[in-house]
Tab-separated table of C-alpha atoms and ligand atoms in Angstrom:
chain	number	residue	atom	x	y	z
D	1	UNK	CA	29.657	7.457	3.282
D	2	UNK	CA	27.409	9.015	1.092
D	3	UNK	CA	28.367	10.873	-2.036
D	4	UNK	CA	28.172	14.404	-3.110
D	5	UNK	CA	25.235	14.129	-4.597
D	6	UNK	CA	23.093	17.584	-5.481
D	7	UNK	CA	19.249	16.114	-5.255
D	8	UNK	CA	17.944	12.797	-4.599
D	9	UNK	CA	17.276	10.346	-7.762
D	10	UNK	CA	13.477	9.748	-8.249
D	11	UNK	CA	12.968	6.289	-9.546
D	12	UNK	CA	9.371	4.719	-10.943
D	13	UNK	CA	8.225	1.523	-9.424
D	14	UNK	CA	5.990	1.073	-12.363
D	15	UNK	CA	7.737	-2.734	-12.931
D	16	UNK	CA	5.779	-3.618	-9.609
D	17	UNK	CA	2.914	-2.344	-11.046
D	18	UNK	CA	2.551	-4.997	-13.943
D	19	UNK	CA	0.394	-7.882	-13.107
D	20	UNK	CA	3.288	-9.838	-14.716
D	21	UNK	CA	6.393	-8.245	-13.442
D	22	UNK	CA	8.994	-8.424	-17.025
D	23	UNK	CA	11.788	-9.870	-15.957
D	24	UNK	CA	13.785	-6.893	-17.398
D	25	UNK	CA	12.254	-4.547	-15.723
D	26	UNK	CA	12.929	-5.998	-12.132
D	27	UNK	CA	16.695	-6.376	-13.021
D	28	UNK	CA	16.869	-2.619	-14.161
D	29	UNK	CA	14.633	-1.486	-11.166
D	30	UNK	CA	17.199	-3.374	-8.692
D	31	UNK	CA	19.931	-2.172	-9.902
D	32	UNK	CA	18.677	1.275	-10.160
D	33	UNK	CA	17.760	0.751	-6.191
D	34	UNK	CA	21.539	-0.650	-5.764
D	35	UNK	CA	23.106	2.532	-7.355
D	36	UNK	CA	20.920	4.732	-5.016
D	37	UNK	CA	21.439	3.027	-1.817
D	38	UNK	CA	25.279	2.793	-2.435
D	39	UNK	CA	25.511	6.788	-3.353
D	40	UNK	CA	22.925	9.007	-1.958
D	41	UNK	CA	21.500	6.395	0.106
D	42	UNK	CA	18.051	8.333	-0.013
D	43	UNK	CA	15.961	8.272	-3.023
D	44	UNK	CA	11.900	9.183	-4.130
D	45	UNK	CA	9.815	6.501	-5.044
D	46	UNK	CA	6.897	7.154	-7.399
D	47	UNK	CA	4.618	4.764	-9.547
D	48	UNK	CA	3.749	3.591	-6.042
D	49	UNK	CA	1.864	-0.180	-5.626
D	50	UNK	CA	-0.550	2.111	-2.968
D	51	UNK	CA	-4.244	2.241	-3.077
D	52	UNK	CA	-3.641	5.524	-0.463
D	53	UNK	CA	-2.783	8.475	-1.758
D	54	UNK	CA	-2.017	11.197	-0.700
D	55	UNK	CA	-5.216	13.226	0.914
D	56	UNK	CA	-5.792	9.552	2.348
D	57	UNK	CA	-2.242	9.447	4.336
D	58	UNK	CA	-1.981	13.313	5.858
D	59	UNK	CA	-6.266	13.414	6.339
D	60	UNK	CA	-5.289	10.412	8.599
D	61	UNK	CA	-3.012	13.006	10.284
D	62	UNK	CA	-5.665	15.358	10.017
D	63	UNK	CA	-8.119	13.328	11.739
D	64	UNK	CA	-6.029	11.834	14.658
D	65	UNK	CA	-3.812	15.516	15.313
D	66	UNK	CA	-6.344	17.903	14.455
D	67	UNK	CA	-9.704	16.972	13.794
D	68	UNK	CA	-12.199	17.174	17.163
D	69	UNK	CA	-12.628	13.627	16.623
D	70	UNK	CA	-9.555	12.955	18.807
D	71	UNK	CA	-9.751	15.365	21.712
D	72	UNK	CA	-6.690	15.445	24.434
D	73	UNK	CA	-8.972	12.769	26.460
D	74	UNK	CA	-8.859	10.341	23.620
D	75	UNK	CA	-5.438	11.122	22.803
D	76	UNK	CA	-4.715	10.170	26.371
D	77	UNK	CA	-6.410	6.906	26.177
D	78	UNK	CA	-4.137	6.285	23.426
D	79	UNK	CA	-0.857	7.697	25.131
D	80	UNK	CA	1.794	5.252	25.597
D	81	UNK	CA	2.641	4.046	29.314
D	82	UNK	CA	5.509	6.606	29.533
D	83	UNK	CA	3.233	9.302	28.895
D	84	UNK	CA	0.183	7.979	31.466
D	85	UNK	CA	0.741	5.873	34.044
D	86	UNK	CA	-2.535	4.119	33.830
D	87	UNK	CA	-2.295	2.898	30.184
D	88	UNK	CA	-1.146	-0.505	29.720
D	89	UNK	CA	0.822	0.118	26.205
D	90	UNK	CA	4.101	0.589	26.435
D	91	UNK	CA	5.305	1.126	23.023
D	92	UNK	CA	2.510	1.473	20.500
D	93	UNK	CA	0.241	4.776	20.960
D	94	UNK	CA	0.185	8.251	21.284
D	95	UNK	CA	3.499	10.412	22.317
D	96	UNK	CA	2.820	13.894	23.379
D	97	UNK	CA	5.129	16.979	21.871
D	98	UNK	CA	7.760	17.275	24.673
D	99	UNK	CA	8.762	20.359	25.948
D	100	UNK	CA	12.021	21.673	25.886
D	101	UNK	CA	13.276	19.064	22.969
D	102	UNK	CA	14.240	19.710	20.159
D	103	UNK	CA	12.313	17.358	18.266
D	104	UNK	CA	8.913	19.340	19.521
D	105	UNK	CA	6.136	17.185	17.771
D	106	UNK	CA	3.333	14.353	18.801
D	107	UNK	CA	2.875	10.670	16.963
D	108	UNK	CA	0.600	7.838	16.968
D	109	UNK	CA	2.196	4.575	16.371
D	110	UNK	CA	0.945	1.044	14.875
D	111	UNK	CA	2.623	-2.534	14.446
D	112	UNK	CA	1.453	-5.387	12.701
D	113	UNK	CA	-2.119	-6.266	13.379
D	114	UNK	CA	-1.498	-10.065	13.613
D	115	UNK	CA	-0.694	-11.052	17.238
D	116	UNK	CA	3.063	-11.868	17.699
D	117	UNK	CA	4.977	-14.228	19.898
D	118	UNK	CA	6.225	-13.011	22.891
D	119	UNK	CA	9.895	-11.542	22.637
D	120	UNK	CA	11.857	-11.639	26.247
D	121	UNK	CA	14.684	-9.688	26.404
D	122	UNK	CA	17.831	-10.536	28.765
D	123	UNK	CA	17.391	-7.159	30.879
D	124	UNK	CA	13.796	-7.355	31.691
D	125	UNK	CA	13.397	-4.366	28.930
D	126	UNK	CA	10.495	-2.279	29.804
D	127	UNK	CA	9.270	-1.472	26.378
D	128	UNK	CA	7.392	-5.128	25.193
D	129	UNK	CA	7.662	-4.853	21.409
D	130	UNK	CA	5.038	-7.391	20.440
D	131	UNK	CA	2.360	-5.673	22.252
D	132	UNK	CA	-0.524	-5.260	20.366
D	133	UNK	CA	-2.154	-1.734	18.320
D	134	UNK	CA	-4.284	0.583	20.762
D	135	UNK	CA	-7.150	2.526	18.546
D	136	UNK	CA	-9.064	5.382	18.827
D	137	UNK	CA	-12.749	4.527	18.948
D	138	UNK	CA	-13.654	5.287	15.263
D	139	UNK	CA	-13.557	2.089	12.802
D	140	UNK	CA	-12.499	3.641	9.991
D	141	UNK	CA	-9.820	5.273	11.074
D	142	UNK	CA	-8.242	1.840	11.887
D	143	UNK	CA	-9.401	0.237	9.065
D	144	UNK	CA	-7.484	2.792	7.088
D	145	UNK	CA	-4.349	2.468	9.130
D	146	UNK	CA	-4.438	-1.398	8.970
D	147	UNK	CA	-4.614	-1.313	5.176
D	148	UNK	CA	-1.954	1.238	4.865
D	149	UNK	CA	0.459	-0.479	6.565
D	150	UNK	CA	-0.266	-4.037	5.374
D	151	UNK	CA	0.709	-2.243	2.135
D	152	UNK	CA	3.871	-0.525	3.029
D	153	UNK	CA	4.923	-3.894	4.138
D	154	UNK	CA	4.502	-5.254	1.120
D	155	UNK	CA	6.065	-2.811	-1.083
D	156	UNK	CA	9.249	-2.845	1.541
D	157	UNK	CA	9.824	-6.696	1.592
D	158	UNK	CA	9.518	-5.909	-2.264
D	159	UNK	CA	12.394	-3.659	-1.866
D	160	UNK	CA	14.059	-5.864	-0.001
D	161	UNK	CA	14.039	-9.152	-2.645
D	162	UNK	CA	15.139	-6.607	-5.425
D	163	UNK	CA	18.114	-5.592	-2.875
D	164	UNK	CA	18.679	-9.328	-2.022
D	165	UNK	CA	19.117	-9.870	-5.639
D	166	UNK	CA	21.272	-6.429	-5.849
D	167	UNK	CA	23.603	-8.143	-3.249
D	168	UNK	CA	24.353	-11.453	-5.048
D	169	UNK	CA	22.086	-13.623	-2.468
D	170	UNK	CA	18.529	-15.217	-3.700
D	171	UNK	CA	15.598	-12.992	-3.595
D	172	UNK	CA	14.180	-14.828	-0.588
D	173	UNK	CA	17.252	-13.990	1.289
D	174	UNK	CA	15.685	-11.561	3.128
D	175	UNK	CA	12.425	-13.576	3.604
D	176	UNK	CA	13.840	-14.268	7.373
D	177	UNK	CA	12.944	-10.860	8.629
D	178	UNK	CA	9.432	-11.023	7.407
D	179	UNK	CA	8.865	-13.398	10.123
D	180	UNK	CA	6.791	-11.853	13.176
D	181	UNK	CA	8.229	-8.698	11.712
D	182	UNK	CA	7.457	-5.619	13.628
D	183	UNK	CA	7.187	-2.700	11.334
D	184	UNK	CA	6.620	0.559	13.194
D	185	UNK	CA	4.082	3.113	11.211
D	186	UNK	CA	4.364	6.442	12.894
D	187	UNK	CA	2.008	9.419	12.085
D	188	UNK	CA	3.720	12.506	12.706
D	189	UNK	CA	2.989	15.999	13.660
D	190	UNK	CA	5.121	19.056	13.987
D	191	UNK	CA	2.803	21.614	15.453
D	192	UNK	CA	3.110	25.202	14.083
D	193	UNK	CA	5.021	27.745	16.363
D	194	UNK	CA	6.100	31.067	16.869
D	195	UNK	CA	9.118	32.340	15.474
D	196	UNK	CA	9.951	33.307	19.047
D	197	UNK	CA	10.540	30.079	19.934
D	198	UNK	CA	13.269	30.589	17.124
D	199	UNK	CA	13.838	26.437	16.368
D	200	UNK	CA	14.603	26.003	12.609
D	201	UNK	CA	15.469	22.537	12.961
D	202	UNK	CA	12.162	20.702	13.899
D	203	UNK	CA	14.059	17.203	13.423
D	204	UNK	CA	17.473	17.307	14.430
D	205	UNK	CA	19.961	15.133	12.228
D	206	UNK	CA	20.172	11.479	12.553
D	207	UNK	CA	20.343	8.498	10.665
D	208	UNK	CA	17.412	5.933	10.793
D	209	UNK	CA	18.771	2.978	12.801
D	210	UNK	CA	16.758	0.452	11.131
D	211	UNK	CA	16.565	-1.543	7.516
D	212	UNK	CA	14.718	0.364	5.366
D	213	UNK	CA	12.361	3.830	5.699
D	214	UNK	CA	9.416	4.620	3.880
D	215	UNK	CA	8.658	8.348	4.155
D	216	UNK	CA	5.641	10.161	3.475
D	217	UNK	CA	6.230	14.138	3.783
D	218	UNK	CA	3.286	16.395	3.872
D	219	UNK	CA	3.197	19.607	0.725
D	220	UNK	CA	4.814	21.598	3.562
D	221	UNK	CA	8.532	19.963	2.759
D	222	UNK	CA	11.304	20.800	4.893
D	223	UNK	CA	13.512	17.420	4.901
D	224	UNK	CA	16.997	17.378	4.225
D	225	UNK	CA	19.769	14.763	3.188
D	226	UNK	CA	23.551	15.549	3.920
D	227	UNK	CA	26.248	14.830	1.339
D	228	UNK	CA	29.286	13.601	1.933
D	229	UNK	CA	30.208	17.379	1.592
D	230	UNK	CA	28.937	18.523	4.237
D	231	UNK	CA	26.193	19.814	2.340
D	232	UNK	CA	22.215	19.757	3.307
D	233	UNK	CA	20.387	18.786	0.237
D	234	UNK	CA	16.982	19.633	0.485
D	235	UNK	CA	14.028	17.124	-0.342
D	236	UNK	CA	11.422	18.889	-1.107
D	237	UNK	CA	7.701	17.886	-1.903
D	238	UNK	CA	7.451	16.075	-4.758
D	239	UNK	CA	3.540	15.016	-4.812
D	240	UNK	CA	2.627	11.180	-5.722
D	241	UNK	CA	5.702	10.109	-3.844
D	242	UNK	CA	6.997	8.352	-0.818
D	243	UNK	CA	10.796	8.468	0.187
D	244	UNK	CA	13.367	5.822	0.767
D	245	UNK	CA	16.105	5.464	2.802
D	246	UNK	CA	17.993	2.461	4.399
D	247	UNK	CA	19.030	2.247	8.306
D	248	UNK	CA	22.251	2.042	10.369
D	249	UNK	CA	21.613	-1.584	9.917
D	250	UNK	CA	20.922	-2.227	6.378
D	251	UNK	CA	24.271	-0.668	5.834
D	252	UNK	CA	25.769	-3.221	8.294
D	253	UNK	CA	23.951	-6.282	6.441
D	254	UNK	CA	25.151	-5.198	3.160
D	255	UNK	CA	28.239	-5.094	4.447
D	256	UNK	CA	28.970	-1.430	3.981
D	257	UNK	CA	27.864	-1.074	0.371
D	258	UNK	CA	24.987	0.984	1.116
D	259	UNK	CA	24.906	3.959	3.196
D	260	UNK	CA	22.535	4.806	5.759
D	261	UNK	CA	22.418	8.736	5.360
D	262	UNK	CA	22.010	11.493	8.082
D	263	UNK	CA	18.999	13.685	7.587
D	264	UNK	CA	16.700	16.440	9.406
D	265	UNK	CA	14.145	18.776	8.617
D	266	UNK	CA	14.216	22.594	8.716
D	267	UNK	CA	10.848	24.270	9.690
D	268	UNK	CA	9.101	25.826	6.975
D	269	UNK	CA	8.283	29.367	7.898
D	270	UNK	CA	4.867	31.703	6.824
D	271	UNK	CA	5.332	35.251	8.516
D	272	UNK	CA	6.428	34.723	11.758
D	273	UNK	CA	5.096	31.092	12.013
D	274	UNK	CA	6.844	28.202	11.658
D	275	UNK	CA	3.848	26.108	9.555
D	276	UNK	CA	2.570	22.749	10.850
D	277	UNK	CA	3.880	20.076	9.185
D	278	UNK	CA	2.858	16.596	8.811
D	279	UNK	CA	4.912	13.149	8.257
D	280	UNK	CA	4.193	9.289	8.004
D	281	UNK	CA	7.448	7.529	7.796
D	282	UNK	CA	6.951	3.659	7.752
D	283	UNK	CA	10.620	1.848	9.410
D	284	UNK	CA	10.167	-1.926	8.300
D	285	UNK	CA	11.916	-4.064	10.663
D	286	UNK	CA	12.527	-8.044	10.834
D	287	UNK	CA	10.811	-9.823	13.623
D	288	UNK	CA	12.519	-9.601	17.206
D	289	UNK	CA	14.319	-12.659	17.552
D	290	UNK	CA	15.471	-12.483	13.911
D	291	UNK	CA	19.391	-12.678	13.840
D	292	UNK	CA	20.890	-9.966	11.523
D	293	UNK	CA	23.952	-10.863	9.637
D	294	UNK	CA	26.369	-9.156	7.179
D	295	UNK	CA	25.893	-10.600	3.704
D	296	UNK	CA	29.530	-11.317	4.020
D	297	UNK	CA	29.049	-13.583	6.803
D	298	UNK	CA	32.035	-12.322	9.127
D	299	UNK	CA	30.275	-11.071	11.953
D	300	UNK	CA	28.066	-13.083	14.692
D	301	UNK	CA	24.804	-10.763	13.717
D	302	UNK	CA	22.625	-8.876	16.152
D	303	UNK	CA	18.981	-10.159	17.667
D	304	UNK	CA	17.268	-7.460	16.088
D	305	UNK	CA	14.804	-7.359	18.981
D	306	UNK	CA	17.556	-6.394	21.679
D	307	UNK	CA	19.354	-4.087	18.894
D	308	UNK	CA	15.996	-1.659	18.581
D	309	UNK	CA	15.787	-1.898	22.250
D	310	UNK	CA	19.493	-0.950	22.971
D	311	UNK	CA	18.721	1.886	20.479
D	312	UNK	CA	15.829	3.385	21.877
D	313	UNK	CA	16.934	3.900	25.215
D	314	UNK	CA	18.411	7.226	23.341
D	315	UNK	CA	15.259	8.502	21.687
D	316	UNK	CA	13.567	11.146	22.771
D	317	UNK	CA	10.176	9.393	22.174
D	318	UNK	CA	10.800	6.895	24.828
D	319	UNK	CA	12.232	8.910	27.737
D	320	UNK	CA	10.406	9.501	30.792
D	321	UNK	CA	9.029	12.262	31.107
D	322	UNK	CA	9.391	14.937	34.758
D	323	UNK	CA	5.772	14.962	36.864
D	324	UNK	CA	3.140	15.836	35.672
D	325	UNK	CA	2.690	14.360	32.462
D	326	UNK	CA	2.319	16.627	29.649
D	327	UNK	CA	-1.223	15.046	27.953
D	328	UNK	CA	-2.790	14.048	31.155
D	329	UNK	CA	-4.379	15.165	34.307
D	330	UNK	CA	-7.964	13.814	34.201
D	331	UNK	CA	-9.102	9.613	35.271
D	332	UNK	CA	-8.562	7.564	32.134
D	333	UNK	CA	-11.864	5.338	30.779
D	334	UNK	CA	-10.323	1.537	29.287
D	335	UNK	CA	-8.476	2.027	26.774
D	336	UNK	CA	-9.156	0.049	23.319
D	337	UNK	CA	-6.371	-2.669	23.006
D	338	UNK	CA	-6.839	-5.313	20.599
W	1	AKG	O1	9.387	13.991	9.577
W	1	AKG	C1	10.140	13.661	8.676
W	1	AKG	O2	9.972	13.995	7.502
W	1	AKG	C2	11.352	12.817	8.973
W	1	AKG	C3	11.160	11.948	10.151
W	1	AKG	C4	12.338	11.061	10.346
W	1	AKG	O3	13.377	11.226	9.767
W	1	AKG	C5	12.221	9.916	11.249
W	1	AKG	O4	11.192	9.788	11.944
W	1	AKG	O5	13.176	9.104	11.287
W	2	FE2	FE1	14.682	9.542	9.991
């Protein structure tokens, strides 16, 4: 449960950012890292170990949502299997906004660029989570994807050995779920709308069923954290940062010392608009056949592979859709899979 906390810590990661991390420093930053994930559970992160700031993250939003680069026919290429019968990708690519949800917005979605071994799951699942990336046709906008992520997954299995440590285990103990990991980096888009279609909350409450969430929010703002008041605590903008939460599952491996926290976000209004809004959250997760254990070692652990899969059959990103499909009407061309 988390506490009744009144705004979210902000803590420096400027002890990664010393070509000889002090000793010191690491011990302070971990345990600064195990306060915040055992109160508020969500926490900003600033003296990032990025080369992408800012303009770099949301202009990638800019470019894929908005820009004329990606028309709808690109997008389509792009969409994910659910979305467009023809494509091949089942679970990285484009989702379209979905009418009549509540969670009205469209992502793009990228795993690791390294192939990955096959992962078979008992039910014949029809999502295959080791497929590879699908790309729009411009370079750079890959290129600039690739790098971000390789670097968010660095900075999170950083965060992870300063947790491992946190916990009382060696700071490779988490080294397991860097194995054929598939970290999921989503670019997000909450389109602006009319007040008349009177939704305030443009992400309804949840927790993030995952290990650990890296969150890039756009100027725009709008997320919020719930105490263990009952109390929405907003998280505003706070430029230079990314923020950090831990999943359902992180709170199960730590055996209940940290506390995976609900959250939402409330539309940000201008007149009678609600403004668009743009978000990059980055969910680093182990490899699929990586078994998941308590730290306490009293439960049999979960395959983390059929875990995301049991979980997903509830969001709203991977249900079919009713005839036709929103995005797409017209004959596809190949689509770019690498
Ligand atoms: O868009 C946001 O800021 C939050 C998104 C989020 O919580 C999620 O995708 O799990
Ligand atoms: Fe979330």
């Amino acid at each position: 449960m988390a506490t009744s906390f009144s705004a979210l810590p902000i803590i420096s990661l400027s002890a990664l950012l010393e070509p000889n991390h002090s000793s010191a420093a690491l011990a302070e930053l971990s345990s600064q890292l195990d306060k915040t994930f055992s109160t508020t559970g969500f926490a900003y992160l600033v003296d990032l170990p990025l080369s992408h700031n800012h303009d770099d993250i949301f202009g990638l939003c800019e470019d894929f949502f908005i820009n004329s680069k990606y028309p709808d026919d690109e997008k389509r290429k792009l969409a994910k299997q659910t979305f467009f019968k023809e494509n091949k990708n089942t679970y990285r690519g484009y989702f379209p906004p979905q009418p009549g949800s509540d969670n009205l917005k469209e992502g793009f979605e990228i795993g690791p660029s390294s192939a990955l071994p096959k992962f078979t799951y008992k039910s014949s699942a029809k999502l295959n989570l080791t497929e590879g990336n699908v790309w729009p046709s411009d370079a750079s906008f890959r290129q600039r994807c690739e790098s971000l992520y390789d670097q968010l997954q660095t900075l999170a299995s950083s965060l992870l050995s300063l947790l491992a440590v946190a916990l009382g285990k060696d700071a490779t103990f988490f080294d397991s779920y860097l194995s054929h990991s598939i970290s999921t980096l989503r670019l997000l888009h909450y389109p602006a709308a009319s007040r008349t279609s009177s939704q305030k909350i443009i992400c309804t409450p949840h927790t993030d069923s995952g290990i650990l969430t890296l969150l890039h929010q756009d100027p725009t703002g709008g997320l919020e954290v719930l105490n263990s008041s009952g109390e929405w605590i907003a998280a505003p903008y706070v430029p230079g940062s990314v923020v950090v939460n831990i999943g359902d599952l992180m709170a199960r491996v730590s055996n209940g010392r940290y506390v995976a926290t609900t959250h939402r976000v409330r539309a940000t209004t201008e007149g009678a608009i609600a403004k668009k809004r743009f978000s990059v959250p980055f969910f680093f997760e182990p490899g699929p056949a990586c078994v998941v254990r308590s730290i306490a070692g009293n439960d049999a652990g979960v395959v983390y592979g059929e875990h995301v899969l049991e979980k997903m059959s509830g969001w709203v990103e991977f249900q079919p859709v009713s005839e036709p499909a929103p995005v797409i009407q017209q004959t596809p061309e190949l689509i770019a899979v690498n």
